[in-house]
Amino acid sequence: MRHLLIACCIALCAFSTLGAQAFLCGGHAADEPLSAAKITGEVRLPVLPASGSIYVLAVFARFADEEPTPVPAWADQLFDPEREGSFAHFYHEMSFGQLAITGEVLPQRLAAAQAASAYLADAPGQRGRHGDFAREILAQVDAQIDLARFDNDGPDGVPNSGDDDGWVDYIFINMQSVPNGFLFGSATGLASLGLEEKPFVSRALGPDGSPIRVSGLSSQGAVQETGNFAQTVGVMAHEFGHSLGLPDFFDTSFLKNPTQNPAEDSAGIGRWGLMGWGAHGWDGMSGPAAFSARSLEQLGWIGAKNERLILVERDSWDLRVRDLYSGGAIYKIPLRAETPNNNTLWTEYLLLEYRGRESYYYHRGEPAAGLLVWHVRPQVFDNDDERRKHLDLVAADGQYADAGFPLGQTADRFAGRDNLDFWAHDASYARARGGNLGDASDLFDGVRYRRLAVETNPSTLATPTLSQATTGLTLQNMRPDGDGLALDVVMPRWGGVLREEVHWAGEVLIDGDLTVA
């Protein structure tokens, strides 16, 4: 039996040109209930491979009561691998050539049989009838083209040759508009065609005479509202990220509880990654933003098969961090104290990623160049609680109890929040507290922000309840170094009285007597 996972997600920019509506992703469909393996980011849902080649079909569609408009003139460039900013170019670049996307666009926009109101949910909190819409559109597609050409996941690279699985590999349905209640609440994008209960059966036949089918799972299709070329690529790229198994890295709690206190809302990682608010880029019109280091790690795209993910387990002096796409690497630093959860010990860690905004197309528009310090908590499911996220950006400008930098007056390196945390859908709340979707002072620049340690704000101790018998991790002496940044990494030392339950892994550095109370 198939189950439905609604993992509501946002990847929108407030300055979208989609009228009053920006991109708001409503989740993806899963084949089975959520498990601990999935919440760590080691996703085991039915997903597309992160290497090889995938041939996709994009269909532009509208409701019967919408003005008939042609397919955009730029649509045939969506899968042009030579055009910077195209869907194919983005995934080729992000994957270091490990994933090749090819595809085609149906040349005319198809219309559903009924007006938009016929496909809306019966009540708030329910999914709309986008599956019925998709089925009507697919029937028209099936009458025009041979869908067997899009079943090409077998090893010989030839579609419908007998080694394929009998399912269309991937279909995008690009909407002229998405009204509230069509997908899920106010969502304007969803990694599902809505066919989970009953797949679409085409007239095309496989070599054995069985019909080629279209699935509703997130690994095989998505529905989203489109905008200009860059916005359309951004929303398609975000939804396709789910199909590769990526989770969302922003706070989705407002969709589950729209009336919640805005203090419980946040931006997650903001615009610093595609699976956050990066679909429309930094100005709302020039997406997609690059994947975060964590997303790249999950896909095996930090270089080929993560060959440029470098583990740092000992003191390292003059460590040079450069932009990954300029020949650099991303550094992974385990945080030694582990967290017990469900009888499993989870090692949290930092990822050090340098962004050079002038050196790479998909970093353009970023507010500054510098070092992003990512904190990964594998045992946490999502980014809904800004106090404990799966992926948290350690913002260089610190944490405050009352407002984000520079408005904040009460520094609080343990329980405080940063500008990303103070952002909310309630614009007046966010404005009064300096909340935003990312800014230049999030980065360690090696000039103003040069050190991250236990005593600094932000701190390498996420909470004062952790053991006071450790010096904690120290990142110090950060300084500009050519087209990157250099720093020293000093691993934690232990000494004194140990009063808490502590779990260690790997090499532990003892600096003086260590007494267990």
Short mmCIF file of C-alpha atoms in Angstrom, two decimals:
data_model
loop_
_atom_site.label_atom_id
_atom_site.label_comp_id
_atom_site.label_asym_id
_atom_site.label_seq_id
_atom_site.Cartn_x
_atom_site.Cartn_y
_atom_site.Cartn_z
CA MET A 1 0.00 0.00 0.00
CA ARG A 2 1.31 3.43 -0.87
CA HIS A 3 1.34 6.11 1.77
CA LEU A 4 1.44 9.84 1.37
CA LEU A 5 4.07 11.99 3.02
CA ILE A 6 3.29 15.68 3.14
CA ALA A 7 6.62 17.33 3.90
CA CYS A 8 5.54 20.86 3.22
CA CYS A 9 8.28 23.06 1.89
CA ILE A 10 9.02 26.59 0.78
CA ALA A 11 11.48 27.82 -1.75
CA LEU A 12 10.16 31.22 -2.61
CA CYS A 13 11.35 34.77 -2.84
CA ALA A 14 9.22 37.71 -1.82
CA PHE A 15 10.24 39.67 -4.91
CA SER A 16 8.80 37.18 -7.38
CA THR A 17 7.18 38.43 -10.56
CA LEU A 18 4.38 35.90 -10.20
CA GLY A 19 1.99 38.63 -9.10
CA ALA A 20 1.22 38.33 -5.42
CA GLN A 21 2.05 34.64 -5.39
CA ALA A 22 5.59 33.30 -5.15
CA PHE A 23 6.81 29.72 -5.28
CA LEU A 24 5.55 27.67 -2.35
CA CYS A 25 6.29 23.96 -2.46
CA GLY A 26 3.79 21.66 -0.82
CA GLY A 27 5.85 18.51 -0.37
CA HIS A 28 6.32 15.18 -2.06
CA ALA A 29 4.73 11.75 -2.17
CA ALA A 30 6.49 8.82 -0.56
CA ASP A 31 6.08 5.08 -0.97
CA GLU A 32 6.24 4.20 2.69
CA PRO A 33 6.00 5.82 6.13
CA LEU A 34 8.85 7.91 7.46
CA SER A 35 11.63 6.02 9.23
CA ALA A 36 14.67 7.01 11.24
CA ALA A 37 16.82 6.37 8.19
CA LYS A 38 14.94 9.04 6.30
CA ILE A 39 15.06 11.74 8.93
CA THR A 40 18.83 11.67 8.98
CA GLY A 41 18.89 12.78 5.38
CA GLU A 42 20.05 9.33 4.28
CA VAL A 43 16.85 9.14 2.30
CA ARG A 44 15.59 5.70 1.24
CA LEU A 45 12.43 6.70 -0.51
CA PRO A 46 12.01 5.67 -4.16
CA VAL A 47 14.37 8.20 -5.71
CA LEU A 48 16.04 8.86 -9.00
CA PRO A 49 19.74 8.02 -9.28
CA ALA A 50 22.13 10.90 -8.68
CA SER A 51 24.37 9.77 -11.53
CA GLY A 52 23.84 8.67 -15.10
CA SER A 53 21.34 10.22 -17.48
CA ILE A 54 17.63 11.02 -17.22
CA TYR A 55 15.27 11.97 -20.05
CA VAL A 56 12.33 14.10 -18.94
CA LEU A 57 9.21 15.60 -20.47
CA ALA A 58 7.92 19.09 -19.64
CA VAL A 59 4.28 19.94 -20.35
CA PHE A 60 2.80 23.44 -19.99
CA ALA A 61 -0.84 23.43 -18.90
CA ARG A 62 -3.73 25.65 -17.80
CA PHE A 63 -7.26 25.52 -16.44
CA ALA A 64 -10.22 25.79 -18.81
CA ASP A 65 -11.11 29.27 -17.52
CA GLU A 66 -7.63 30.72 -17.98
CA GLU A 67 -6.70 32.78 -20.99
CA PRO A 68 -5.06 30.54 -23.58
CA THR A 69 -1.42 31.52 -23.85
CA PRO A 70 1.32 29.83 -25.85
CA VAL A 71 4.21 27.91 -24.43
CA PRO A 72 6.92 30.49 -23.57
CA ALA A 73 9.38 31.16 -26.37
CA TRP A 74 12.24 30.20 -24.06
CA ALA A 75 10.79 26.78 -23.18
CA ASP A 76 12.95 24.90 -25.68
CA GLN A 77 16.02 26.17 -23.81
CA LEU A 78 15.09 24.52 -20.50
CA PHE A 79 17.13 21.46 -21.40
CA ASP A 80 19.91 23.22 -23.31
CA PRO A 81 23.10 22.09 -21.52
CA GLU A 82 25.07 24.99 -23.00
CA ARG A 83 22.85 27.75 -21.62
CA GLU A 84 23.87 28.97 -18.18
CA GLY A 85 20.88 28.87 -15.90
CA SER A 86 19.02 26.14 -17.78
CA PHE A 87 17.71 23.09 -15.96
CA ALA A 88 20.18 20.81 -17.74
CA HIS A 89 23.13 23.16 -17.15
CA PHE A 90 22.30 23.56 -13.46
CA TYR A 91 22.28 19.85 -12.74
CA HIS A 92 25.35 19.19 -14.86
CA GLU A 93 27.25 21.85 -12.93
CA MET A 94 25.98 20.89 -9.48
CA SER A 95 26.78 17.21 -10.05
CA PHE A 96 30.23 17.77 -11.57
CA GLY A 97 28.98 16.02 -14.69
CA GLN A 98 27.71 12.98 -12.84
CA LEU A 99 24.07 13.58 -13.81
CA ALA A 100 23.05 14.45 -17.36
CA ILE A 101 19.51 15.74 -17.90
CA THR A 102 18.03 15.74 -21.37
CA GLY A 103 14.44 16.25 -22.31
CA GLU A 104 11.85 17.85 -24.49
CA VAL A 105 8.97 20.26 -24.14
CA LEU A 106 5.54 19.67 -25.63
CA PRO A 107 5.14 22.57 -28.09
CA GLN A 108 1.61 23.65 -27.11
CA ARG A 109 -0.02 24.47 -23.79
CA LEU A 110 -2.73 21.96 -22.90
CA ALA A 111 -6.01 22.88 -21.19
CA ALA A 112 -7.92 20.87 -18.62
CA ALA A 113 -11.61 20.18 -19.14
CA GLN A 114 -12.90 22.33 -16.28
CA ALA A 115 -12.36 25.63 -14.52
CA ALA A 116 -9.88 25.89 -11.66
CA SER A 117 -12.62 25.70 -9.03
CA ALA A 118 -13.40 22.11 -10.01
CA TYR A 119 -9.98 20.94 -8.83
CA LEU A 120 -9.78 22.60 -5.42
CA ALA A 121 -9.78 20.86 -2.04
CA ASP A 122 -13.08 20.47 -0.21
CA ALA A 123 -11.67 21.92 3.01
CA PRO A 124 -8.52 23.62 4.34
CA GLY A 125 -5.78 21.17 5.23
CA GLN A 126 -6.79 18.71 2.52
CA ARG A 127 -5.03 18.05 -0.74
CA GLY A 128 -6.64 19.42 -3.87
CA ARG A 129 -7.63 17.46 -6.95
CA HIS A 130 -4.46 18.11 -8.88
CA GLY A 131 -4.31 14.39 -9.63
CA ASP A 132 -7.54 14.68 -11.64
CA PHE A 133 -6.06 17.67 -13.46
CA ALA A 134 -2.85 15.76 -14.19
CA ARG A 135 -4.78 12.76 -15.48
CA GLU A 136 -6.69 14.94 -17.96
CA ILE A 137 -3.49 16.58 -19.18
CA LEU A 138 -1.70 13.23 -19.49
CA ALA A 139 -4.54 11.84 -21.60
CA GLN A 140 -3.91 14.65 -24.10
CA VAL A 141 -0.16 14.08 -23.97
CA ASP A 142 -0.71 10.37 -24.56
CA ALA A 143 -2.79 11.13 -27.65
CA GLN A 144 -0.02 13.26 -29.16
CA ILE A 145 3.26 11.51 -28.41
CA ASP A 146 4.60 8.04 -27.70
CA LEU A 147 5.24 7.99 -23.94
CA ALA A 148 7.33 4.85 -24.35
CA ARG A 149 10.14 7.16 -25.51
CA PHE A 150 10.35 8.47 -21.94
CA ASP A 151 10.92 5.07 -20.32
CA ASN A 152 14.69 4.87 -20.49
CA ASP A 153 16.06 3.82 -17.11
CA GLY A 154 17.65 0.56 -18.26
CA PRO A 155 21.39 0.01 -18.60
CA ASP A 156 21.53 0.02 -22.42
CA GLY A 157 20.50 3.67 -22.72
CA VAL A 158 17.82 2.86 -25.28
CA PRO A 159 14.21 3.75 -24.40
CA ASN A 160 11.61 0.99 -24.19
CA SER A 161 14.15 -1.64 -25.19
CA GLY A 162 13.15 -4.34 -22.75
CA ASP A 163 15.52 -3.49 -19.90
CA ASP A 164 13.41 -0.53 -18.73
CA ASP A 165 10.82 -0.63 -15.93
CA GLY A 166 7.64 0.20 -17.85
CA TRP A 167 7.16 3.60 -16.18
CA VAL A 168 7.73 7.06 -17.66
CA ASP A 169 10.91 8.34 -16.03
CA TYR A 170 9.82 11.91 -15.23
CA ILE A 171 7.16 14.47 -16.20
CA PHE A 172 6.91 18.13 -15.22
CA ILE A 173 3.49 19.77 -15.47
CA ASN A 174 4.20 23.51 -15.59
CA MET A 175 1.14 25.51 -14.62
CA GLN A 176 0.08 28.92 -15.85
CA SER A 177 -1.20 29.58 -12.32
CA VAL A 178 -1.87 27.59 -9.15
CA PRO A 179 -4.79 28.73 -6.98
CA ASN A 180 -5.04 28.19 -3.26
CA GLY A 181 -6.33 24.69 -2.53
CA PHE A 182 -5.24 23.12 -5.81
CA LEU A 183 -2.20 21.32 -4.39
CA PHE A 184 -2.02 21.68 -0.62
CA GLY A 185 -3.13 24.91 0.99
CA SER A 186 -1.31 27.84 -0.57
CA ALA A 187 1.38 25.67 -2.12
CA THR A 188 2.26 26.43 -5.74
CA GLY A 189 4.51 23.43 -6.30
CA LEU A 190 4.38 19.77 -5.33
CA ALA A 191 6.72 16.88 -6.10
CA SER A 192 3.88 14.58 -7.09
CA LEU A 193 1.45 14.26 -9.99
CA GLY A 194 -1.27 13.18 -7.58
CA LEU A 195 -1.56 9.68 -9.04
CA GLU A 196 -0.44 7.72 -5.98
CA GLU A 197 -3.58 5.61 -5.71
CA LYS A 198 -4.10 4.95 -9.41
CA PRO A 199 -1.26 5.46 -11.90
CA PHE A 200 -2.02 6.75 -15.38
CA VAL A 201 -2.05 3.97 -17.96
CA SER A 202 -0.99 5.12 -21.42
CA ARG A 203 -1.74 3.70 -24.85
CA ALA A 204 1.98 3.16 -25.41
CA LEU A 205 3.15 -0.42 -25.04
CA GLY A 206 6.37 -1.93 -23.80
CA PRO A 207 8.19 -4.77 -25.61
CA ASP A 208 6.17 -7.33 -23.66
CA GLY A 209 2.87 -5.74 -24.62
CA SER A 210 2.24 -4.15 -21.23
CA PRO A 211 1.15 -0.49 -21.20
CA ILE A 212 3.60 2.23 -20.20
CA ARG A 213 2.41 3.89 -17.00
CA VAL A 214 2.92 7.22 -15.22
CA SER A 215 3.39 7.23 -11.45
CA GLY A 216 2.42 9.89 -8.94
CA LEU A 217 5.46 9.42 -6.72
CA SER A 218 7.89 12.26 -6.19
CA SER A 219 10.57 10.28 -8.00
CA GLN A 220 8.64 10.49 -11.27
CA GLY A 221 6.93 13.85 -11.58
CA ALA A 222 6.02 17.28 -10.23
CA VAL A 223 3.47 20.07 -10.67
CA GLN A 224 4.48 23.70 -10.23
CA GLU A 225 3.54 27.26 -11.13
CA THR A 226 5.96 28.92 -13.50
CA GLY A 227 7.27 32.45 -14.03
CA ASN A 228 10.10 33.79 -16.14
CA PHE A 229 12.82 31.47 -17.42
CA ALA A 230 14.99 31.65 -14.29
CA GLN A 231 12.05 31.25 -11.92
CA THR A 232 10.73 28.28 -13.88
CA VAL A 233 14.12 26.58 -13.84
CA GLY A 234 14.37 27.28 -10.12
CA VAL A 235 11.05 25.73 -9.18
CA MET A 236 11.63 22.73 -11.45
CA ALA A 237 15.10 22.26 -9.98
CA HIS A 238 13.74 22.43 -6.42
CA GLU A 239 11.02 19.84 -7.03
CA PHE A 240 13.46 17.63 -8.91
CA GLY A 241 15.70 17.82 -5.85
CA HIS A 242 12.99 15.94 -3.95
CA SER A 243 13.01 13.33 -6.70
CA LEU A 244 16.70 12.80 -5.98
CA GLY A 245 15.86 12.27 -2.31
CA LEU A 246 16.65 15.70 -0.90
CA PRO A 247 14.69 17.11 2.06
CA ASP A 248 13.75 20.74 2.55
CA PHE A 249 15.90 23.08 4.61
CA PHE A 250 13.43 25.74 5.69
CA ASP A 251 10.79 26.03 8.38
CA THR A 252 7.53 24.46 7.20
CA SER A 253 5.69 24.81 10.52
CA PHE A 254 3.61 27.75 9.30
CA LEU A 255 1.89 25.52 6.72
CA LYS A 256 0.99 23.00 9.38
CA ASN A 257 -0.13 25.74 11.77
CA PRO A 258 -0.76 29.05 9.95
CA THR A 259 -1.97 30.76 13.13
CA GLN A 260 1.13 29.96 15.17
CA ASN A 261 3.06 32.66 16.99
CA PRO A 262 5.44 34.23 14.43
CA ALA A 263 8.25 33.62 16.91
CA GLU A 264 7.92 29.95 15.98
CA ASP A 265 8.40 30.71 12.28
CA SER A 266 11.82 31.09 10.65
CA ALA A 267 13.66 31.11 7.33
CA GLY A 268 15.57 27.87 7.88
CA ILE A 269 18.70 28.29 5.76
CA GLY A 270 17.10 31.12 3.78
CA ARG A 271 18.42 31.77 0.30
CA TRP A 272 21.73 30.04 0.95
CA GLY A 273 20.55 26.84 -0.75
CA LEU A 274 18.09 25.65 -3.39
CA MET A 275 16.25 23.42 -0.92
CA GLY A 276 15.76 26.42 1.32
CA TRP A 277 14.44 29.65 -0.18
CA GLY A 278 16.78 29.58 -3.16
CA ALA A 279 14.48 28.60 -6.04
CA HIS A 280 14.08 32.19 -7.25
CA GLY A 281 17.62 33.28 -6.43
CA TRP A 282 18.63 36.27 -4.33
CA ASP A 283 16.55 38.88 -6.14
CA GLY A 284 13.46 36.77 -6.75
CA MET A 285 13.96 36.65 -10.50
CA SER A 286 17.27 34.87 -11.12
CA GLY A 287 17.14 31.38 -9.64
CA PRO A 288 18.14 28.78 -8.99
CA ALA A 289 20.60 29.25 -6.15
CA ALA A 290 23.25 26.58 -5.69
CA PHE A 291 22.69 23.57 -3.46
CA SER A 292 23.99 23.85 0.10
CA ALA A 293 27.00 21.78 1.13
CA ARG A 294 24.68 19.38 2.96
CA SER A 295 22.55 18.72 -0.14
CA LEU A 296 25.69 18.15 -2.19
CA GLU A 297 26.99 15.76 0.45
CA GLN A 298 23.76 13.76 0.38
CA LEU A 299 23.90 13.44 -3.40
CA GLY A 300 27.59 12.55 -3.56
CA TRP A 301 28.28 15.73 -5.53
CA ILE A 302 31.10 17.33 -3.55
CA GLY A 303 33.24 16.53 -6.52
CA ALA A 304 32.78 13.11 -8.10
CA LYS A 305 31.40 10.78 -5.42
CA ASN A 306 32.29 13.30 -2.71
CA GLU A 307 35.99 13.08 -3.53
CA ARG A 308 36.39 16.72 -2.42
CA LEU A 309 34.72 16.23 0.96
CA ILE A 310 37.69 16.26 3.34
CA LEU A 311 37.37 14.96 6.89
CA VAL A 312 39.19 17.02 9.52
CA GLU A 313 39.75 15.02 12.72
CA ARG A 314 42.94 16.59 14.05
CA ASP A 315 44.33 20.06 14.59
CA SER A 316 44.87 21.69 11.22
CA TRP A 317 46.91 24.84 10.69
CA ASP A 318 46.62 27.12 7.68
CA LEU A 319 43.68 25.18 6.31
CA ARG A 320 42.76 26.86 3.03
CA VAL A 321 39.12 26.79 1.97
CA ARG A 322 38.23 27.77 -1.59
CA ASP A 323 35.03 27.74 -3.62
CA LEU A 324 34.19 24.16 -4.54
CA TYR A 325 33.52 25.18 -8.13
CA SER A 326 36.90 26.87 -8.43
CA GLY A 327 38.85 23.75 -7.54
CA GLY A 328 38.31 23.90 -3.77
CA ALA A 329 36.89 21.46 -1.25
CA ILE A 330 34.36 21.26 1.56
CA TYR A 331 35.63 20.30 5.02
CA LYS A 332 33.75 18.10 7.47
CA ILE A 333 34.55 18.43 11.18
CA PRO A 334 32.89 15.91 13.54
CA LEU A 335 31.68 17.31 16.84
CA ARG A 336 32.99 14.75 19.30
CA ALA A 337 30.14 14.59 21.81
CA GLU A 338 27.43 12.38 20.38
CA THR A 339 23.69 12.47 20.94
CA PRO A 340 21.86 9.27 21.90
CA ASN A 341 18.54 8.86 20.06
CA ASN A 342 16.52 5.66 19.58
CA ASN A 343 19.44 3.58 20.86
CA THR A 344 21.68 5.08 18.19
CA LEU A 345 24.56 7.50 18.71
CA TRP A 346 24.48 10.37 16.25
CA THR A 347 27.61 12.38 15.56
CA GLU A 348 26.81 15.97 14.71
CA TYR A 349 29.29 17.80 12.51
CA LEU A 350 30.21 21.03 10.79
CA LEU A 351 30.64 21.58 7.06
CA LEU A 352 32.92 24.43 6.00
CA GLU A 353 32.00 25.83 2.58
CA TYR A 354 33.56 28.88 0.95
CA ARG A 355 31.38 30.90 -1.43
CA GLY A 356 33.03 33.19 -3.97
CA ARG A 357 30.16 35.08 -5.53
CA GLU A 358 32.16 36.36 -8.51
CA SER A 359 33.71 33.01 -9.36
CA TYR A 360 30.66 30.89 -10.12
CA TYR A 361 27.42 31.45 -12.02
CA TYR A 362 25.14 29.87 -9.40
CA HIS A 363 26.69 31.95 -6.61
CA ARG A 364 25.91 35.20 -8.39
CA GLY A 365 23.73 37.58 -6.46
CA GLU A 366 24.97 36.40 -3.08
CA PRO A 367 25.50 39.34 -0.72
CA ALA A 368 29.21 38.71 -0.10
CA ALA A 369 32.03 36.20 -0.39
CA GLY A 370 33.18 34.24 2.64
CA LEU A 371 32.96 31.07 4.68
CA LEU A 372 29.64 29.39 5.44
CA VAL A 373 29.72 27.21 8.55
CA TRP A 374 26.97 24.60 8.46
CA HIS A 375 25.91 22.62 11.55
CA VAL A 376 24.38 19.23 10.68
CA ARG A 377 22.29 17.31 13.22
CA PRO A 378 21.63 13.91 11.59
CA GLN A 379 19.17 12.91 14.31
CA VAL A 380 16.78 15.81 13.62
CA PHE A 381 14.05 15.47 11.00
CA ASP A 382 13.65 18.96 9.61
CA ASN A 383 14.22 22.68 10.06
CA ASP A 384 10.86 23.42 11.69
CA ASP A 385 12.34 24.26 15.10
CA GLU A 386 14.86 27.07 14.75
CA ARG A 387 16.39 26.05 18.08
CA ARG A 388 17.26 22.62 16.73
CA LYS A 389 17.48 22.26 12.97
CA HIS A 390 18.68 19.42 10.83
CA LEU A 391 20.78 21.91 8.88
CA ASP A 392 21.64 25.18 10.58
CA LEU A 393 23.77 27.99 9.24
CA VAL A 394 26.05 29.26 12.01
CA ALA A 395 25.62 32.95 11.22
CA ALA A 396 28.83 34.87 11.87
CA ASP A 397 27.02 37.94 13.22
CA GLY A 398 25.81 36.04 16.29
CA GLN A 399 22.69 35.23 18.25
CA TYR A 400 20.54 37.60 20.28
CA ALA A 401 17.57 37.28 22.58
CA ASP A 402 15.63 40.28 21.28
CA ALA A 403 16.38 40.75 17.56
CA GLY A 404 18.85 39.83 14.87
CA PHE A 405 22.06 41.74 14.13
CA PRO A 406 22.43 44.74 14.12
CA LEU A 407 19.18 45.49 15.95
CA GLY A 408 19.82 42.98 18.73
CA GLN A 409 20.96 44.42 22.05
CA THR A 410 21.02 41.29 24.22
CA ALA A 411 23.61 38.79 23.04
CA ASP A 412 22.77 35.18 23.87
CA ARG A 413 25.12 32.66 22.29
CA PHE A 414 23.22 29.65 23.64
CA ALA A 415 19.48 30.38 23.52
CA GLY A 416 19.47 33.38 21.18
CA ARG A 417 18.52 33.55 17.53
CA ASP A 418 20.00 35.03 14.38
CA ASN A 419 18.44 37.00 11.51
CA LEU A 420 17.31 33.83 9.74
CA ASP A 421 15.55 32.70 12.92
CA PHE A 422 13.86 36.08 13.39
CA TRP A 423 12.40 36.00 9.88
CA ALA A 424 8.68 35.15 9.69
CA HIS A 425 5.81 35.25 7.23
CA ASP A 426 4.46 37.99 9.47
CA ALA A 427 6.33 40.84 7.79
CA SER A 428 5.85 43.31 10.63
CA TYR A 429 7.28 40.82 13.14
CA ALA A 430 10.29 40.11 10.94
CA ARG A 431 10.92 43.78 10.18
CA ALA A 432 10.85 44.78 13.84
CA ARG A 433 13.39 42.09 14.70
CA GLY A 434 15.72 42.29 11.73
CA GLY A 435 14.63 38.96 10.31
CA ASN A 436 15.72 38.16 6.77
CA LEU A 437 16.46 35.37 4.29
CA GLY A 438 20.21 35.85 4.44
CA ASP A 439 22.75 38.69 4.38
CA ALA A 440 26.45 39.44 4.07
CA SER A 441 27.18 39.09 7.78
CA ASP A 442 26.10 35.44 7.77
CA LEU A 443 29.55 34.64 6.36
CA PHE A 444 32.88 34.55 8.17
CA ASP A 445 34.87 37.00 6.08
CA GLY A 446 38.23 36.71 7.82
CA VAL A 447 38.23 40.46 8.52
CA ARG A 448 35.42 41.31 10.91
CA TYR A 449 34.46 37.73 11.68
CA ARG A 450 37.63 35.73 12.32
CA ARG A 451 36.97 33.29 15.17
CA LEU A 452 34.39 30.70 16.22
CA ALA A 453 34.89 29.08 19.63
CA VAL A 454 33.15 28.22 22.89
CA GLU A 455 33.34 31.78 24.22
CA THR A 456 32.39 33.60 21.00
CA ASN A 457 28.95 34.59 19.77
CA PRO A 458 28.00 32.42 17.94
CA SER A 459 29.53 29.61 19.96
CA THR A 460 30.72 26.11 19.09
CA LEU A 461 28.74 24.89 22.09
CA ALA A 462 25.14 24.89 20.94
CA THR A 463 23.77 24.73 24.48
CA PRO A 464 25.13 25.38 27.99
CA THR A 465 23.96 21.90 29.07
CA LEU A 466 26.86 20.28 27.22
CA SER A 467 29.87 19.22 29.22
CA GLN A 468 31.95 22.02 30.72
CA ALA A 469 34.94 19.66 30.82
CA THR A 470 35.79 20.40 27.21
CA THR A 471 37.40 23.39 25.56
CA GLY A 472 35.16 22.80 22.57
CA LEU A 473 36.06 23.14 18.93
CA THR A 474 37.86 26.33 17.87
CA LEU A 475 38.07 27.83 14.38
CA GLN A 476 40.50 30.72 14.61
CA ASN A 477 42.82 33.07 12.78
CA MET A 478 40.49 33.27 9.80
CA ARG A 479 41.95 35.53 7.14
CA PRO A 480 41.48 36.19 3.42
CA ASP A 481 43.81 34.06 1.33
CA GLY A 482 43.79 34.77 -2.40
CA ASP A 483 40.50 33.53 -3.81
CA GLY A 484 39.55 31.84 -0.54
CA LEU A 485 39.99 31.94 3.20
CA ALA A 486 42.56 30.33 5.50
CA LEU A 487 42.03 29.32 9.12
CA ASP A 488 43.30 27.14 11.95
CA VAL A 489 41.20 24.30 13.34
CA VAL A 490 41.87 23.34 16.97
CA MET A 491 40.07 20.21 18.10
CA PRO A 492 38.45 20.02 21.57
CA ARG A 493 40.59 19.18 24.59
CA TRP A 494 39.16 17.48 27.66
CA GLY A 495 40.17 18.07 31.24
CA GLY A 496 38.66 18.75 34.65
CA VAL A 497 35.56 17.17 36.16
CA LEU A 498 33.16 15.29 33.92
CA ARG A 499 29.68 15.42 35.48
CA GLU A 500 27.49 14.59 32.49
CA GLU A 501 26.86 11.54 30.35
CA VAL A 502 29.20 11.94 27.37
CA HIS A 503 29.68 9.69 24.35
CA TRP A 504 32.92 9.87 22.38
CA ALA A 505 33.95 8.54 19.00
CA GLY A 506 37.36 8.38 17.37
CA GLU A 507 40.39 10.14 18.81
CA VAL A 508 39.81 12.11 22.02
CA LEU A 509 42.36 14.72 23.14
CA ILE A 510 42.94 14.91 26.92
CA ASP A 511 44.55 18.10 28.17
CA GLY A 512 45.18 17.51 31.87
CA ASP A 513 43.48 15.32 34.46
CA LEU A 514 39.95 14.20 33.61
CA THR A 515 37.87 13.15 36.60
CA VAL A 516 34.52 11.38 36.33
CA ALA A 517 32.30 12.67 39.12
#
